[in-house]
């Protein structure tokens, strides 16, 4: 695959993100013809020839007003099948946010294991490989997919941001739940390596039963420290808010919340919380527009498009081209 620039395509809702990646790669985005029928059915086809080519399709599988993840998934699968039918040599899908990675295991009898079913559907549509970032459970993700996958991590980007704010004081990286301990520990190690002094770690317990959260005990010491809560995603924001409350009660000096994917499915309880000095997410999902928070610097959005571009440039041997563009 090396040394052959791929054709980049983006389904409508992923166009802005894909444009940023394409700019880093100094490649154009190919055109798609999308059509929605009166009965809600939909079709999409590439306008550039794909036969014999490497093709990359960008698809952000997050919910948005008027477009569920099911609609998006279905549209993406149909487009991919059409691209393979038209003779594409290699088809790669880039999903900075991949839906359903939280449904990776059975928590009740006869539960569906939806991460695996998504993998099966992608394979059936003859997608050759998948690139994504910070899935909920990487081991479950790795086991679900038989096609090659590339799992990128945003922790180095978040660590760089912490270094810009803070240098000297005691920092404690805190996982907002037990399931996220490995992720937070990985971030802690990266941060410690960059800052060059010891960074503490802590965790807040959390239990989820029928969508209701309980628990909240802080494990570790945060008194007088700067706490960085680190998680994969913000949905309602309840997990991070509960963890912030536990750290506040534990005497934390300042609390920051960081998560890769900002879905913000409920009201902006997190962004409005006075307990948090800052909420930081990536642009894997288009961020909510909150003028007041953005103005006070309470809310920051980190750009991951360059990381995705770098991974694609490495894969397709586009080094020189990319360096010239960035
Ligand atoms: O913003 P919220 O609505 O609180 O949702 C976000 C939380 O949900 C996920 O964890 P989950 O509760 O699924 O954890 P588990 O897989 O470790 O049980 C994720 O890792 C976040 O911690």
XYZ file of C-alpha atoms and ligand atoms in Angstrom:
348
model
C 0.000 0.000 0.000
C 2.942 2.326 0.539
C 3.654 5.228 -1.827
C 0.172 5.370 -3.262
C -1.928 8.295 -2.132
C -5.379 7.053 -1.149
C -8.646 8.557 -2.293
C -10.111 10.290 0.779
C -13.889 10.367 1.135
C -16.050 11.720 3.950
C -19.711 11.219 4.651
C -21.382 14.585 5.065
C -21.243 14.857 8.855
C -17.539 13.988 8.898
C -16.608 16.467 6.194
C -15.153 19.171 8.451
C -12.916 16.760 10.357
C -11.806 14.941 7.201
C -10.977 18.271 5.563
C -8.566 19.048 8.411
C -6.891 15.638 8.041
C -6.719 16.019 4.245
C -5.087 19.439 4.650
C -2.352 17.920 6.821
C -1.800 15.280 4.139
C -1.904 17.807 1.292
C -4.514 15.623 -0.396
C -7.925 16.609 -1.753
C -11.172 15.102 -0.489
C -13.001 13.129 -3.162
C -16.598 13.947 -3.996
C -19.652 11.909 -3.007
C -23.159 12.125 -4.399
C -25.610 11.677 -1.536
C -29.333 11.268 -2.051
C -32.125 10.919 0.464
C -35.400 9.473 -0.821
C -38.869 10.595 0.291
C -39.330 7.451 2.390
C -36.111 8.073 4.340
C -33.988 5.611 2.401
C -30.596 6.899 1.383
C -27.851 6.259 -1.086
C -24.369 7.562 -1.542
C -21.766 6.928 -4.241
C -18.265 8.194 -4.948
C -17.903 10.456 -7.971
C -14.214 9.642 -8.450
C -13.255 6.239 -9.913
C -12.294 3.809 -7.122
C -11.392 0.700 -9.124
C -7.941 -0.588 -8.149
C -7.402 2.268 -5.663
C -6.810 2.554 -1.948
C -9.786 4.362 -0.462
C -10.186 5.909 2.989
C -13.690 6.722 4.252
C -14.071 9.067 7.256
C -17.132 8.440 9.358
C -17.763 9.837 12.824
C -20.190 7.415 14.440
C -21.545 9.724 17.130
C -25.201 10.736 17.480
C -26.271 14.167 16.354
C -29.628 15.934 16.063
C -31.705 14.243 13.382
C -29.135 11.523 12.676
C -28.777 8.529 14.971
C -25.692 6.332 15.105
C -27.812 3.642 13.429
C -28.516 5.888 10.446
C -24.858 6.784 10.243
C -23.646 3.222 10.586
C -26.042 1.995 7.922
C -25.064 4.774 5.502
C -21.396 4.092 6.065
C -21.775 0.337 5.498
C -23.756 0.864 2.265
C -21.153 3.313 0.951
C -18.329 0.922 1.799
C -20.044 -2.020 0.109
C -20.568 0.139 -2.995
C -16.899 1.139 -3.031
C -15.826 -2.511 -2.867
C -18.390 -3.472 -5.520
C -16.784 -0.827 -7.735
C -13.429 -2.574 -7.366
C -11.490 -0.642 -4.710
C -8.265 -2.446 -3.870
C -8.141 -1.576 -0.174
C -10.847 0.177 1.822
C -10.023 1.690 5.164
C -12.555 3.324 7.468
C -11.462 6.037 9.886
C -13.852 6.461 12.823
C -12.284 8.845 15.359
C -15.287 7.990 17.542
C -16.627 4.473 17.138
C -20.116 3.850 18.480
C -21.106 0.927 20.702
C -17.668 0.206 22.151
C -19.336 0.379 25.607
C -21.487 -2.634 24.669
C -18.496 -4.928 24.550
C -19.616 -7.501 27.115
C -22.662 -9.121 28.615
C -23.766 -7.510 31.859
C -27.070 -9.438 32.001
C -28.197 -12.809 30.729
C -28.819 -12.818 26.958
C -27.329 -9.338 26.485
C -26.081 -8.492 22.990
C -22.327 -8.010 22.512
C -22.726 -5.153 20.091
C -19.045 -4.256 19.583
C -18.631 -7.695 18.029
C -21.742 -7.319 15.871
C -20.439 -3.981 14.546
C -17.208 -5.748 13.636
C -19.139 -8.476 11.843
C -21.153 -5.915 9.860
C -17.988 -4.080 8.819
C -16.410 -7.333 7.671
C -19.575 -8.245 5.749
C -19.374 -4.891 3.938
C -15.813 -5.870 2.956
C -14.097 -3.065 4.841
C -10.421 -4.036 4.845
C -9.196 -2.102 7.876
C -10.362 0.282 10.582
C -8.619 3.163 12.331
C -10.103 4.586 15.500
C -9.078 6.293 18.718
C -9.490 5.581 22.436
C -12.206 2.943 22.370
C -13.866 2.154 25.675
C -12.161 -1.215 26.146
C -9.246 -1.919 23.855
C -8.960 -5.604 24.689
C -12.616 -6.209 23.824
C -12.209 -4.131 20.665
C -9.104 -6.083 19.591
C -10.924 -9.368 20.142
C -14.091 -8.297 18.326
C -12.468 -7.397 15.006
C -10.882 -9.893 12.654
C -9.947 -7.228 10.084
C -6.761 -5.256 10.836
C -7.403 -2.367 13.194
C -5.313 0.567 14.276
C -6.094 1.968 17.703
C -4.663 5.458 18.259
C -4.402 7.085 21.661
C -4.896 10.747 22.446
C -3.081 10.631 25.811
C 0.118 12.290 24.447
C -1.947 15.205 23.088
C -3.715 15.668 26.435
C -0.386 15.380 28.286
C 1.099 18.181 26.168
C -1.821 20.364 27.154
C -1.275 19.715 30.868
C 2.386 20.656 30.456
C 1.338 23.980 28.951
C -0.700 24.835 32.067
C 1.242 23.301 34.903
C 4.837 22.541 35.811
C 5.659 22.472 39.505
C 2.811 21.441 41.757
C 1.618 18.020 42.860
C -0.552 16.407 40.239
C -2.748 13.359 40.778
C -4.205 11.620 37.704
C -7.517 10.134 38.756
C -9.662 7.566 37.017
C -13.366 8.345 37.496
C -14.169 4.636 37.696
C -12.512 1.279 38.224
C -12.905 0.274 34.570
C -10.775 3.243 33.478
C -7.786 2.609 35.747
C -5.531 1.230 33.001
C -6.346 4.157 30.709
C -5.649 6.712 33.449
C -2.453 4.920 34.426
C -1.230 5.002 30.826
C -1.923 8.750 30.734
C -0.188 9.191 34.115
C 2.941 7.438 32.845
C 3.048 9.557 29.684
C 2.580 12.749 31.714
C 5.191 11.718 34.261
C 7.656 10.981 31.446
C 7.086 14.405 29.893
C 7.033 16.425 33.124
C 9.968 14.576 34.637
C 8.701 14.287 38.204
C 6.429 11.926 40.063
C 2.708 12.116 39.349
C 0.276 10.524 41.776
C -2.689 8.345 40.949
C -6.131 7.800 42.430
C -9.490 6.340 41.476
C -13.146 6.877 42.293
C -15.406 3.849 42.602
C -18.508 3.695 40.430
C -21.242 1.123 39.973
C -23.774 1.233 37.164
C -27.043 -0.639 37.513
C -29.888 -0.044 35.044
C -28.214 3.217 34.024
C -28.214 4.506 37.653
C -24.785 5.270 39.117
C -23.784 4.583 42.692
C -20.551 4.422 44.681
C -18.289 7.449 44.866
C -15.560 6.534 47.321
C -12.176 8.085 46.525
C -9.287 5.620 46.558
C -6.014 7.541 46.973
C -4.944 10.954 48.258
C -5.677 14.221 46.462
C -5.527 16.728 49.324
C -3.849 19.967 48.258
C -3.173 18.529 44.783
C -4.177 19.346 41.237
C -6.425 16.503 40.110
C -6.706 15.493 36.483
C -9.687 13.253 35.877
C -9.012 11.251 32.726
C -11.655 9.240 30.860
C -12.518 7.996 27.383
C -15.837 9.730 26.965
C -18.367 12.155 28.324
C -21.957 11.141 27.676
C -24.235 12.669 30.314
C -21.208 13.903 32.272
C -22.427 12.198 35.448
C -19.353 9.987 35.843
C -16.894 12.881 35.770
C -19.107 15.094 37.899
C -19.412 12.448 40.613
C -15.658 11.910 40.510
C -15.088 15.682 40.786
C -17.353 15.780 43.841
C -15.368 12.973 45.479
C -12.047 14.734 44.755
C -13.409 18.054 46.014
C -14.509 16.352 49.237
C -11.032 14.794 49.422
C -9.447 18.266 49.509
C -8.225 18.652 45.913
C -6.865 22.128 45.192
C -7.996 22.265 41.553
C -9.810 19.721 39.404
C -9.523 19.317 35.631
C -11.623 16.884 33.578
C -10.208 15.388 30.378
C -11.925 12.944 28.029
C -11.289 12.080 24.402
C -14.860 11.973 23.139
C -17.343 14.666 24.173
C -20.830 13.427 23.316
C -22.632 15.680 25.825
C -25.904 13.793 25.466
C -27.571 15.462 28.450
C -27.579 19.073 29.568
C -24.156 20.593 30.062
C -23.950 19.731 33.754
C -20.237 19.191 33.502
C -19.406 22.366 31.633
C -21.423 24.396 34.121
C -19.949 22.796 37.239
C -18.031 25.221 39.499
C -16.006 22.263 40.805
C -14.060 21.976 37.572
C -11.330 24.403 36.641
C -11.408 23.173 33.037
C -13.089 20.552 30.864
C -10.921 19.359 27.970
C -12.037 17.106 25.121
C -10.792 16.325 21.616
C -12.511 17.175 18.349
C -13.311 13.494 17.600
C -16.923 14.620 18.061
C -17.885 18.197 17.105
C -17.912 20.114 20.393
C -20.984 21.869 21.770
C -21.001 25.612 21.285
C -20.910 27.225 24.700
C -19.951 30.806 24.218
C -19.605 31.729 27.879
C -17.464 28.717 28.775
C -15.300 29.120 25.718
C -14.746 32.783 26.571
C -13.616 32.095 30.110
C -11.311 29.296 28.970
C -13.283 26.809 31.067
C -13.688 24.513 28.063
C -10.938 23.439 25.640
C -11.011 21.310 22.514
C -7.820 19.615 21.316
C -7.206 18.883 17.662
C -6.529 15.192 16.866
C -6.598 15.614 13.085
C -2.805 15.811 12.878
C -2.434 12.501 14.758
C -4.821 10.812 12.376
C -3.017 12.377 9.402
C 0.335 11.189 10.733
C -0.955 7.620 11.104
C -2.341 7.663 7.557
C 0.836 9.255 6.169
C 2.914 6.488 7.751
C 0.597 3.801 6.446
C 0.505 5.075 2.863
C 4.114 6.286 2.701
C 3.148 9.948 2.362
C 5.966 11.327 4.534
C 7.324 14.015 2.223
C 3.910 15.165 1.165
C 2.729 15.430 4.769
C 5.817 17.299 5.959
C 5.343 19.842 3.224
C 1.734 20.377 4.234
C 2.080 20.703 8.019
O -20.883 10.712 31.059
P -21.542 9.437 31.509
O -22.991 9.354 31.103
O -21.379 9.214 32.968
O -20.855 8.249 30.725
C -19.470 8.187 30.543
C -18.899 6.986 31.215
O -19.422 5.792 30.608
C -18.347 4.894 30.331
O -18.106 4.066 31.406
P -19.133 2.907 31.872
O -20.054 3.476 32.903
O -19.760 2.262 30.701
O -18.076 2.017 32.627
P -17.676 0.501 32.671
O -17.569 -0.061 31.293
O -16.340 0.590 33.351
O -18.722 -0.146 33.492
C -17.151 5.816 30.111
O -15.920 5.181 30.337
C -17.393 6.950 31.073
O -16.781 6.708 32.317
